[in-house]
mmCIF file of C-alpha atoms in Angstrom:
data_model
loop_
_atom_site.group_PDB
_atom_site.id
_atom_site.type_symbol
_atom_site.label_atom_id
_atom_site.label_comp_id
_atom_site.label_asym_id
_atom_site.label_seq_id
_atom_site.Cartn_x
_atom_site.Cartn_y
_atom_site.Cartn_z
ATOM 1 C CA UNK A 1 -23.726 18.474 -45.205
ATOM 2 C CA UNK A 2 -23.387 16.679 -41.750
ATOM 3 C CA UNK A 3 -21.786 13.121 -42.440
ATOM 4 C CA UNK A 4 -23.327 11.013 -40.244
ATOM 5 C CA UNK A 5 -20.746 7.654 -39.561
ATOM 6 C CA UNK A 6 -21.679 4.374 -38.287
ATOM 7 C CA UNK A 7 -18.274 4.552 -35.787
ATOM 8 C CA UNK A 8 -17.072 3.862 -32.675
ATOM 9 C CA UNK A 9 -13.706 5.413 -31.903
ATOM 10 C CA UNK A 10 -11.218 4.356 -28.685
ATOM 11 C CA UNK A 11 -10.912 7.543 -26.608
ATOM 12 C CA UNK A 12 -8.914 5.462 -23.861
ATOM 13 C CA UNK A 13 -5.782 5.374 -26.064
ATOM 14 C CA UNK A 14 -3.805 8.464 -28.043
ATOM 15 C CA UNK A 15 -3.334 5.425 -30.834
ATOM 16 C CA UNK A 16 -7.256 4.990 -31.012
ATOM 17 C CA UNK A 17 -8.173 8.617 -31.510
ATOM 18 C CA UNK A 18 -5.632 9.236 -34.041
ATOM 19 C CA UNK A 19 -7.297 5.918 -36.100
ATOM 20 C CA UNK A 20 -10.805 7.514 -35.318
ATOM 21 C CA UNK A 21 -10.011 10.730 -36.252
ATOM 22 C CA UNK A 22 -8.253 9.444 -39.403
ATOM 23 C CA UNK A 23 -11.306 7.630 -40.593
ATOM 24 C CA UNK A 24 -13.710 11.263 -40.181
ATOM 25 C CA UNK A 25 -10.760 13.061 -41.913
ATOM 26 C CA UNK A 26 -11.524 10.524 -45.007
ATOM 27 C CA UNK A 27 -14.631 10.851 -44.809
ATOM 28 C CA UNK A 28 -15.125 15.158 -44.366
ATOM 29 C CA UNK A 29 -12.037 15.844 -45.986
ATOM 30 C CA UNK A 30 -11.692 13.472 -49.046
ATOM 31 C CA UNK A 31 -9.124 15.496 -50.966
ATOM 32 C CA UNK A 32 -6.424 15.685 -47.848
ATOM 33 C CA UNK A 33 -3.042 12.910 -48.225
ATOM 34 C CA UNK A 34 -4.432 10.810 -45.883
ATOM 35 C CA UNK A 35 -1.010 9.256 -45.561
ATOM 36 C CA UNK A 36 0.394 12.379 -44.443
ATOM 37 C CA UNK A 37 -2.179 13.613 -41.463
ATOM 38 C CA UNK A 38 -0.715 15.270 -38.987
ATOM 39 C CA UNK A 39 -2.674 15.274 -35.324
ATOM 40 C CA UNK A 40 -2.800 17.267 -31.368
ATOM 41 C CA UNK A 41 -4.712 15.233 -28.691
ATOM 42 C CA UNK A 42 -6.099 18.511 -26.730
ATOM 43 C CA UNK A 43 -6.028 17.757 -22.646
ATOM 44 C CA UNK A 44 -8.499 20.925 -21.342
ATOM 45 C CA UNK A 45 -11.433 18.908 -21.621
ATOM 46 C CA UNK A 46 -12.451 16.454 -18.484
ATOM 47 C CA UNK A 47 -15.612 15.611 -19.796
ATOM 48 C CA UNK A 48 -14.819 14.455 -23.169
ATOM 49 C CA UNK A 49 -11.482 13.773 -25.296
ATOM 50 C CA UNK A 50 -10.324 15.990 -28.161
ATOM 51 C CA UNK A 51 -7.997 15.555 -31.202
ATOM 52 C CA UNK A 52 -6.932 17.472 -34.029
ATOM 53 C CA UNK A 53 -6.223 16.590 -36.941
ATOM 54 C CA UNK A 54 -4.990 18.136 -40.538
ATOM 55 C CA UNK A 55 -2.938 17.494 -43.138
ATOM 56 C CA UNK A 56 -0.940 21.153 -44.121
ATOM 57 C CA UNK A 57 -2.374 24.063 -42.829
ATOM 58 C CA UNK A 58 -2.987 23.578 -39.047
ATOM 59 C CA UNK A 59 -5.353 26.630 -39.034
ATOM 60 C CA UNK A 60 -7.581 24.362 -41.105
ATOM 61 C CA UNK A 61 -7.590 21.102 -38.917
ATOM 62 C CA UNK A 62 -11.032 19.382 -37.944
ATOM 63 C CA UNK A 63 -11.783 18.868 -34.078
ATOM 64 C CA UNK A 64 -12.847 15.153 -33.188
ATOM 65 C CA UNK A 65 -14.583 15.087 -29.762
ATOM 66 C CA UNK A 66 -15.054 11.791 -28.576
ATOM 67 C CA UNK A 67 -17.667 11.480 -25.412
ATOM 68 C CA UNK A 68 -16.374 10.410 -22.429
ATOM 69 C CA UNK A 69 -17.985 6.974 -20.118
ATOM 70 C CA UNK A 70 -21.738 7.015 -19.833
ATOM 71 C CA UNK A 71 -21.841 10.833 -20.015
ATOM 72 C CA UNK A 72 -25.124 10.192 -22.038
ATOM 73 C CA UNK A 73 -26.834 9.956 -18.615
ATOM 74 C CA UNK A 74 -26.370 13.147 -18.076
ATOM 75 C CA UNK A 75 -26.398 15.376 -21.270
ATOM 76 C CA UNK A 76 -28.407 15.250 -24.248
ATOM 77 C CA UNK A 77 -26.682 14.432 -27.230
ATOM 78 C CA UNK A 78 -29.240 14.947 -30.274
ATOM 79 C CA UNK A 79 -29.772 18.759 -28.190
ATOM 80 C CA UNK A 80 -26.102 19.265 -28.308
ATOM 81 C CA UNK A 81 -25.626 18.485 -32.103
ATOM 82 C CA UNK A 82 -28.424 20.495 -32.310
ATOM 83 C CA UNK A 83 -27.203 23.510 -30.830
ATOM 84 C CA UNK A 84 -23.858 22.960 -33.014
ATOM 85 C CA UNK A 85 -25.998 23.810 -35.877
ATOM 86 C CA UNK A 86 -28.179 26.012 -35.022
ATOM 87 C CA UNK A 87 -25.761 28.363 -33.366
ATOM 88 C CA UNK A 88 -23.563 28.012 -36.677
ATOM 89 C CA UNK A 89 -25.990 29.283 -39.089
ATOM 90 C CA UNK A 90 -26.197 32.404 -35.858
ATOM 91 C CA UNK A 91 -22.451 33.209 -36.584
ATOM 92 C CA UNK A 92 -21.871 31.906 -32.679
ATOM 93 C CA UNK A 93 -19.929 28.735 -33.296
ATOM 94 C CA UNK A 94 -18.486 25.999 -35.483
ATOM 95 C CA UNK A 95 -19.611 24.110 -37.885
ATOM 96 C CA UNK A 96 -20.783 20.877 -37.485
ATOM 97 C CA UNK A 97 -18.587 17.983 -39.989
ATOM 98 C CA UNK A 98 -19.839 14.597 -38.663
ATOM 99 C CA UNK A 99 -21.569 12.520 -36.164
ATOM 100 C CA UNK A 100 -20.629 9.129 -34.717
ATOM 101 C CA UNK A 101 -21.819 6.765 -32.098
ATOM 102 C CA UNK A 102 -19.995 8.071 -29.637
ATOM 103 C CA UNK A 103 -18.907 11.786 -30.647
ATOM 104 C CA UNK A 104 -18.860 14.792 -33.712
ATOM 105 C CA UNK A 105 -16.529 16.189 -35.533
ATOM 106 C CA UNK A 106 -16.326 19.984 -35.861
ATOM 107 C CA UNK A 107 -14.886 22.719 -37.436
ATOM 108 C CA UNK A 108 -11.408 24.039 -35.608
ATOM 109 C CA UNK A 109 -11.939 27.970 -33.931
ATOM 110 C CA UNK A 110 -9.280 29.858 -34.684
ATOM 111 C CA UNK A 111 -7.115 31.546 -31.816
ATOM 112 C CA UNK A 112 -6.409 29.914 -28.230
ATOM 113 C CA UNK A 113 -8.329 29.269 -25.227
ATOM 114 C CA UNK A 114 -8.321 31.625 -22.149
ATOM 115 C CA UNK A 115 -5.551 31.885 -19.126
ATOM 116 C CA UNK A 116 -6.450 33.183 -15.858
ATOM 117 C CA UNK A 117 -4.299 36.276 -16.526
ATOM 118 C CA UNK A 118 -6.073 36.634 -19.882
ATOM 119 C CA UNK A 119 -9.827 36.492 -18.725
ATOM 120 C CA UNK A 120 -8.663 39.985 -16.856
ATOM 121 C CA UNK A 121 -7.550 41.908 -20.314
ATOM 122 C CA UNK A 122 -9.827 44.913 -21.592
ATOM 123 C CA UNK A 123 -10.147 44.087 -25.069
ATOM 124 C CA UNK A 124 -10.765 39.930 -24.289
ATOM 125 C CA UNK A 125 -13.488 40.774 -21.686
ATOM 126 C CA UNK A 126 -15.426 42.931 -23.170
ATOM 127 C CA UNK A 127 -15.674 41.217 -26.640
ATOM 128 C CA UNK A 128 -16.835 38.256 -24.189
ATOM 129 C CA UNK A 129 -19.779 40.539 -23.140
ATOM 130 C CA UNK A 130 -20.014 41.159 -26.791
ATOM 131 C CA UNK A 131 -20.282 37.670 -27.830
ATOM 132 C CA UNK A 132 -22.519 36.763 -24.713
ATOM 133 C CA UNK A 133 -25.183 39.195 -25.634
ATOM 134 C CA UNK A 134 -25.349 37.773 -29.254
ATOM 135 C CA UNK A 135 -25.790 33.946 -27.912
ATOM 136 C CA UNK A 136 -28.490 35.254 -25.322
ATOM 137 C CA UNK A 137 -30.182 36.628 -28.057
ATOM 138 C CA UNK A 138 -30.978 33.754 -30.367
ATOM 139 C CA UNK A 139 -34.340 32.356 -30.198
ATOM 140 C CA UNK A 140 -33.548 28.162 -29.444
ATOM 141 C CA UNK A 141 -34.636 26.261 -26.369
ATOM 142 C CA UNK A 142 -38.171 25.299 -24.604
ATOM 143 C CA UNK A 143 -38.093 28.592 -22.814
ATOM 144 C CA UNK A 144 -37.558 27.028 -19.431
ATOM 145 C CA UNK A 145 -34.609 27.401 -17.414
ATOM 146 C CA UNK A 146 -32.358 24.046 -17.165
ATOM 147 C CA UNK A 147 -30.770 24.501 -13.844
ATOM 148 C CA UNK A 148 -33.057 22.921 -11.526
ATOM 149 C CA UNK A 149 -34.192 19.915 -13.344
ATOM 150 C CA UNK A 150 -30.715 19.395 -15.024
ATOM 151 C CA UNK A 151 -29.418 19.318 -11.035
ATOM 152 C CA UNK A 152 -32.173 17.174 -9.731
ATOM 153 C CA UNK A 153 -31.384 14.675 -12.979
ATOM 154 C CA UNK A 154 -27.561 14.758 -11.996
ATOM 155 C CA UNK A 155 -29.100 14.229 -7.950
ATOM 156 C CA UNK A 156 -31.095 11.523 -9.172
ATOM 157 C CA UNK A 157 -28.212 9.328 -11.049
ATOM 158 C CA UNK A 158 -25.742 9.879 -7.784
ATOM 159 C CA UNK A 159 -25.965 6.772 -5.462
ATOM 160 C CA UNK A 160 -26.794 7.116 -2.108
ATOM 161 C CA UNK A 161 -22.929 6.249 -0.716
ATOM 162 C CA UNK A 162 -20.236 6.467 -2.926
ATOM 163 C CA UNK A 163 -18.811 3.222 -3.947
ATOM 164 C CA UNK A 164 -15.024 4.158 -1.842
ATOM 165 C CA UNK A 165 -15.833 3.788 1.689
ATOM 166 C CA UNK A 166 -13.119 6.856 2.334
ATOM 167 C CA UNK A 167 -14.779 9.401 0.120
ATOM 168 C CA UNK A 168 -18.230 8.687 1.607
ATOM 169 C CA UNK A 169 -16.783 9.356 5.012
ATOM 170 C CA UNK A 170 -15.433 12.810 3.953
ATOM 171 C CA UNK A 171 -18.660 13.354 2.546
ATOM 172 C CA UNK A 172 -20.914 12.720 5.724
ATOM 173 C CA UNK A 173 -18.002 14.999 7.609
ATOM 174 C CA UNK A 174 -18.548 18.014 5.480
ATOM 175 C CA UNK A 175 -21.865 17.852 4.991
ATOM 176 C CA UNK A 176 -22.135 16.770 1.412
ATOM 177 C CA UNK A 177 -24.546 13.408 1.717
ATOM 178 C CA UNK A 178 -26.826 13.423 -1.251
ATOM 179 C CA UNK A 179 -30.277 13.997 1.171
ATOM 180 C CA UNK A 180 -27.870 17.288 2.223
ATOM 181 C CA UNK A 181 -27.270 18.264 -1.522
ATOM 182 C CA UNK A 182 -31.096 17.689 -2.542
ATOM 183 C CA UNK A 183 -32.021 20.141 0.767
ATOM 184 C CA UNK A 184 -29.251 22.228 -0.561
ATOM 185 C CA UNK A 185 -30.912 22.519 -4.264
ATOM 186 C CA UNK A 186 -34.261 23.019 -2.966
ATOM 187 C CA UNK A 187 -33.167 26.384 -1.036
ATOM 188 C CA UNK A 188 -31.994 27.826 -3.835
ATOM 189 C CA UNK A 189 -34.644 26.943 -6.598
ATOM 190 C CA UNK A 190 -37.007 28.739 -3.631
ATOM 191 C CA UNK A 191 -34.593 31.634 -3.544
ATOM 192 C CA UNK A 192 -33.013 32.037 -6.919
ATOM 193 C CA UNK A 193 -36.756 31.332 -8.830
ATOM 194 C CA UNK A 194 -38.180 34.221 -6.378
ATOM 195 C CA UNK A 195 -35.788 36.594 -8.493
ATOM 196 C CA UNK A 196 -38.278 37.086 -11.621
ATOM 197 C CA UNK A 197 -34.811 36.745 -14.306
ATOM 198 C CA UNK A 198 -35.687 36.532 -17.509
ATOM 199 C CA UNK A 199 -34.620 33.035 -19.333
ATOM 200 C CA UNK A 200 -32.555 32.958 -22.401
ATOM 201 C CA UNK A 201 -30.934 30.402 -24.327
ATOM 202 C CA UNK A 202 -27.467 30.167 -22.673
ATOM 203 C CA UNK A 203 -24.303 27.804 -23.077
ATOM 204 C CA UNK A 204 -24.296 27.129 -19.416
ATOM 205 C CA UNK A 205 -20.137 26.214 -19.336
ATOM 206 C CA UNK A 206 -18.218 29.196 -20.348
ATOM 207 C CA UNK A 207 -14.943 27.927 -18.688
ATOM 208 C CA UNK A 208 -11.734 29.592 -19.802
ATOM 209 C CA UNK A 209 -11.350 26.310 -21.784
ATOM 210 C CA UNK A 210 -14.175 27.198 -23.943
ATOM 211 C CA UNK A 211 -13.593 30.691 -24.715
ATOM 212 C CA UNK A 212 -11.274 31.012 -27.937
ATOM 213 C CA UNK A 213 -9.457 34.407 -28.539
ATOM 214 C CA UNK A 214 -8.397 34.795 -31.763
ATOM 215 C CA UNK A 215 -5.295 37.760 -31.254
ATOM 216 C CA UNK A 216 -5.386 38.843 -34.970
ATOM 217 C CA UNK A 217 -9.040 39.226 -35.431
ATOM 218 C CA UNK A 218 -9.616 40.445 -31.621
ATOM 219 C CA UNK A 219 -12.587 38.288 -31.270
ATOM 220 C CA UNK A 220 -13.929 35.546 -29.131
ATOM 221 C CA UNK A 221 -15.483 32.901 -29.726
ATOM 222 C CA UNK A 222 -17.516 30.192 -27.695
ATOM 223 C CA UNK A 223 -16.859 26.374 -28.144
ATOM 224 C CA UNK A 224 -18.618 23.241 -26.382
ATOM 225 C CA UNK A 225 -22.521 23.502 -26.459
ATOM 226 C CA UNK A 226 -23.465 20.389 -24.537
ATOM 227 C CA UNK A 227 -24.818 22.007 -21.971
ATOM 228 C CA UNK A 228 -26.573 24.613 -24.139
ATOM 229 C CA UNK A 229 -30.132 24.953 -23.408
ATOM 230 C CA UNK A 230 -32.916 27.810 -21.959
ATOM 231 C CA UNK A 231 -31.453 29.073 -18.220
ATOM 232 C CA UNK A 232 -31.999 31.772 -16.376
ATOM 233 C CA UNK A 233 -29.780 34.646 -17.791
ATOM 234 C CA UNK A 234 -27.634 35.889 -14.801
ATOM 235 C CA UNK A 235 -26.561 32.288 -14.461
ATOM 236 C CA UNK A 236 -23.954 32.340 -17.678
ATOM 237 C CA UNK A 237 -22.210 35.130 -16.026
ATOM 238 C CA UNK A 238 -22.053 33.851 -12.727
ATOM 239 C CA UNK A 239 -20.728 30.412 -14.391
ATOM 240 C CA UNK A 240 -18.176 32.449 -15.894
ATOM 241 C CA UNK A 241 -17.103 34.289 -13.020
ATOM 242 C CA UNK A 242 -16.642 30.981 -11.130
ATOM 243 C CA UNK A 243 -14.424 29.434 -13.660
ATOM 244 C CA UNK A 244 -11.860 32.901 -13.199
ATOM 245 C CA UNK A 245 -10.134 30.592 -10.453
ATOM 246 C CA UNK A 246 -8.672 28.322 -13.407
ATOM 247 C CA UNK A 247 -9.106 24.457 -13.244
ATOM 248 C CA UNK A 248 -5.650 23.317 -12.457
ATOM 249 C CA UNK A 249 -4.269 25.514 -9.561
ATOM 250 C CA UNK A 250 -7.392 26.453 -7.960
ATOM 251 C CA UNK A 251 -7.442 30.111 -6.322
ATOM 252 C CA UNK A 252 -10.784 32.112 -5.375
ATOM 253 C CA UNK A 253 -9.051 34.782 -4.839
ATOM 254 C CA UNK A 254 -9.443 35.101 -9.018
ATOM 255 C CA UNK A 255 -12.979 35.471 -8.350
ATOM 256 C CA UNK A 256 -13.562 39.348 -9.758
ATOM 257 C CA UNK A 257 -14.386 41.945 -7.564
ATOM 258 C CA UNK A 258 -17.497 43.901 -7.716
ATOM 259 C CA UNK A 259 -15.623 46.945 -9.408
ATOM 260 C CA UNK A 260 -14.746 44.425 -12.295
ATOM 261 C CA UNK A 261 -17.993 42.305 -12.254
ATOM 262 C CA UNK A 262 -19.825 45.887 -12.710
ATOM 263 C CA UNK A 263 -17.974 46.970 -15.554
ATOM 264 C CA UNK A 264 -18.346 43.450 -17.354
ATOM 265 C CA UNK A 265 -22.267 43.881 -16.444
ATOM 266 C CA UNK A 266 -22.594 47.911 -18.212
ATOM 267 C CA UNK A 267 -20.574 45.935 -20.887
ATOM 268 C CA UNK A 268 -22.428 43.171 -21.239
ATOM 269 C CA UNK A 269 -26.006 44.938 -21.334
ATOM 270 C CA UNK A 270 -24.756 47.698 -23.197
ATOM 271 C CA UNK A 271 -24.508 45.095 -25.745
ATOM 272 C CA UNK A 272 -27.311 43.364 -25.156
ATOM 273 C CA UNK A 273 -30.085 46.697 -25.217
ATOM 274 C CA UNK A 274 -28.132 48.360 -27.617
ATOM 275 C CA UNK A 275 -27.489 51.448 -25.922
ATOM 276 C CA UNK A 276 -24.392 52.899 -24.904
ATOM 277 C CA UNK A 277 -22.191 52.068 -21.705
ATOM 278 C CA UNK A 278 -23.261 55.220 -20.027
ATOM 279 C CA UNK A 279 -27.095 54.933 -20.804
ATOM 280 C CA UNK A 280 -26.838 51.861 -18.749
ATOM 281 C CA UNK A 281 -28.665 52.770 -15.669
ATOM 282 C CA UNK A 282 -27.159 51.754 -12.358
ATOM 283 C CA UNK A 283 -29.756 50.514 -10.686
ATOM 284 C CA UNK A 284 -29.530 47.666 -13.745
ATOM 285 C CA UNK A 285 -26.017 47.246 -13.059
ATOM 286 C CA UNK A 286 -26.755 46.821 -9.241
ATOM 287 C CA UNK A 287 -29.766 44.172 -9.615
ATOM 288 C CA UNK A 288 -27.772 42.566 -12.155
ATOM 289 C CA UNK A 289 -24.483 42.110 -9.688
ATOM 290 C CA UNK A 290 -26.752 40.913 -6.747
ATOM 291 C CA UNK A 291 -28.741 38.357 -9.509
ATOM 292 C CA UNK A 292 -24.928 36.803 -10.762
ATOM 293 C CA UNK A 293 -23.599 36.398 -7.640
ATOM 294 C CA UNK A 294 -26.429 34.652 -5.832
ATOM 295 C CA UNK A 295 -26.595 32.487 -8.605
ATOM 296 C CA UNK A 296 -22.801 31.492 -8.445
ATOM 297 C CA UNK A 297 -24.133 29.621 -5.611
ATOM 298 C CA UNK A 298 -25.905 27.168 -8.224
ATOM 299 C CA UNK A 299 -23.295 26.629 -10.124
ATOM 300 C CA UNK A 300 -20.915 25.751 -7.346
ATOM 301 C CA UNK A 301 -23.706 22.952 -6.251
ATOM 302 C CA UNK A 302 -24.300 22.609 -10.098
ATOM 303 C CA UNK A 303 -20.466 20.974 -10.998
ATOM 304 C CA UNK A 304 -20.012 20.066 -7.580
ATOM 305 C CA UNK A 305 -23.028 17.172 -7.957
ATOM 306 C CA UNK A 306 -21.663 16.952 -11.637
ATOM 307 C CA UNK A 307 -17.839 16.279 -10.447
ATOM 308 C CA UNK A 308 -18.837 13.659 -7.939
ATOM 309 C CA UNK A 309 -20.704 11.658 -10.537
ATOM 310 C CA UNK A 310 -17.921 11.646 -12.965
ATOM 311 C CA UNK A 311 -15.994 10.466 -9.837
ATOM 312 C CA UNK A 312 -18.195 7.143 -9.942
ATOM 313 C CA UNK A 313 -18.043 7.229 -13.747
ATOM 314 C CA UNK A 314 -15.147 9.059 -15.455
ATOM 315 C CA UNK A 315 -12.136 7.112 -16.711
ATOM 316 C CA UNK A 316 -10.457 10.366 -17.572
ATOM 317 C CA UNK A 317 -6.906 10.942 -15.338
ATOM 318 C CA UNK A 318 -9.050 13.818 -13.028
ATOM 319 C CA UNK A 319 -9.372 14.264 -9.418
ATOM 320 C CA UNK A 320 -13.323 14.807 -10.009
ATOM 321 C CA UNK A 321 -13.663 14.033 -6.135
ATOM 322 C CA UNK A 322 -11.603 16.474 -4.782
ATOM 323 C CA UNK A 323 -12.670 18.949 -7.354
ATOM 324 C CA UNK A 324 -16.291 18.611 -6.030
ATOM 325 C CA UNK A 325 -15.176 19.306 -2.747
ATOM 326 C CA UNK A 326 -13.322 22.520 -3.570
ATOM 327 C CA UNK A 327 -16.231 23.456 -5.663
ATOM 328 C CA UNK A 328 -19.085 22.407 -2.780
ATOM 329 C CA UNK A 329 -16.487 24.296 0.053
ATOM 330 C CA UNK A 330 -16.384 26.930 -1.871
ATOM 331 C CA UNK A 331 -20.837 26.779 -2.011
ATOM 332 C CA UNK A 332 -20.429 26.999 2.031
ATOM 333 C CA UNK A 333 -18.068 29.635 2.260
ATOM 334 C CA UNK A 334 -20.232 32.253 0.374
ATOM 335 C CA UNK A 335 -23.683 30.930 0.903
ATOM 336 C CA UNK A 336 -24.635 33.429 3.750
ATOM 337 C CA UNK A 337 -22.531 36.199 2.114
ATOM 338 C CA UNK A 338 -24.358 35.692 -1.425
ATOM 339 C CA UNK A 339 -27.624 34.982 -0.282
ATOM 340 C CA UNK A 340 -27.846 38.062 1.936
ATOM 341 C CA UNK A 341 -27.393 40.065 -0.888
ATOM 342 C CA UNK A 342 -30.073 43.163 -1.804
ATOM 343 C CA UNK A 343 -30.609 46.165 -4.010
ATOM 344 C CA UNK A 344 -32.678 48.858 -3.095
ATOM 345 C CA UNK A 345 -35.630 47.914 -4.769
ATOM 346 C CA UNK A 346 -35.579 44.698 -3.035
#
């Protein structure tokens, strides 16, 4: 049973998320000493803020994500609690404890999030292709790919100058106005909907963050659905190829290189057909590499539109402005390069 709390916690202060997360703990977990709660405010999120909380066995804490300032203009909450459930009762995810005003409570996911060094192991990639294949096949979602209408929505909520006269400059000198950005998303819908991919239902933010590897079980597991919705399939792997760089200390030269992005792609669609690693045909393996890397271009533009509206928005301590840059740079640098991209039958 989903407890559903008329509550408002303080996600501004590390005193006002251990209060909030105390009062779902009484609620989800009557038979804990509530005197005796123990708690870990979780920093990997920039979006939202995240506490733990348990009373003896850590492994058996409750997660307490508390959205961050006005990001219900941009993502759909009752989808995202939705998806929680949904992709529960599919074995892909937690379980859903509580809602509140302004967050849910969830179960914990066992293991650790991903490093940069980890992302590259054998047995941690390829139970990611492994897990990936399983989410794209569950049957949620309208059917109709997200990207371009989630983009245009984040376009749409972006003034026209930002509000510090400095970062608009740098803006205008790159490039980056918002008419540039809207020309920008309009080349690729025409390219990257030209493609024919098939649409699945897809998490759409499989950051290192969000990918849990339990050691002892040698499993991973997905976390954070609120971008979970129909997209075009190549566009989950791309995402996740972008996010090799890390968040903190930035460094495309993470990005994989086509001998590893091939092997994740037999991996990955060996898993999702059903058939073994060498019955996947190459020409597969060669559409699918030109498909993921063409759309790494959207989701460059994707978080780059994203990170300058939590710039305007965000209270969270995160240079959202110079992370869109980086992101956006990143968009010029391998525009031609990606875009050029063919297979034979193309």
């Amino acid at each position: 049973m989903v407890h559903k709390l008329d509550l408002v916690i303080d996600g501004t202060t590390k005193e006002g998320l251990r209060e909030g997360a105390t009062e779902i703990a009484k609620s989800v977990r009557a038979d804990w000493d509530h005197d005796k709660l123990q708690f870990k405010v979780y920093t990997d999120g920039i979006t939202n803020q995240l506490i733990g909380v348990w009373y003896d066995d850590r492994e058996k804490q409750i997660l307490v994500r508390v959205y961050g300032n006005k990001t219900e203009m941009f993502i759909d909450r009752d989808a995202e609690r939705r998806n929680i459930e949904v992709l529960h009762k599919a074995g892909c995810g937690p379980e859903l404890l509580a809602t509140f005003s302004n967050g849910v409570s969830y179960e914990f996911t066992k293991g650790n999030p991903l490093s940069e060094v980890d992302v590259l192991l054998e047995p941690i990639w390829k139970d990611i292709t492994r897990e990936l294949a399983k989410l794209h096949h569950i049957k949620e979602g309208d059917g109709k790919p997200m990207l371009f209408s989630k983009l245009r929505h984040f376009l749409s909520l972006l003034p026209d100058t930002m509000n510090d006269a400095t970062q608009q400059q740098r803006l205008v000198d790159k490039g980056y106005t918002k008419s540039k950005l809207e020309e920008e998303t309009n080349l690729l819908e025409d390219h990257l909907g030209s493609l024919g991919c098939p649409v699945v239902f897809s998490h759409n933010d499989i950051l290192l963050g969000n990918v849990i590897w339990d050691k002892s079980a040698k499993k991973a597991s997905f976390i954070d659905y609120e971008y979970g919705a129909s997209n075009y399939q190549p566009y989950d792997i791309a995402n996740h190829f972008n996010e090799f760089v890390g968040m903190e200390n930035i460094d495309y030269n993470r990005y994989p290189n086509e001998e590893f992005q091939r092997n994740w792609i037999r991996s990955y669609l060996s898993y999702y057909q059903s058939v073994l690693p060498e019955k996947v045909e190459e020409s597969q393996i060669s559409r699918w590499y030109v498909w993921v890397n063409k759309f790494a271009l959207a989701s460059h533009v994707f978080w780059g539109v994203w990170a300058l509206l939590q710039a305007c928005h965000s209270a969270i301590d995160f240079d959202f402005f110079g992370y869109a840059l980086i992101r956006l740079d990143e968009y010029t640098k391998r525009k031609e390069e990606f875009l050029a991209l063919t297979t034979e039958e193309s």
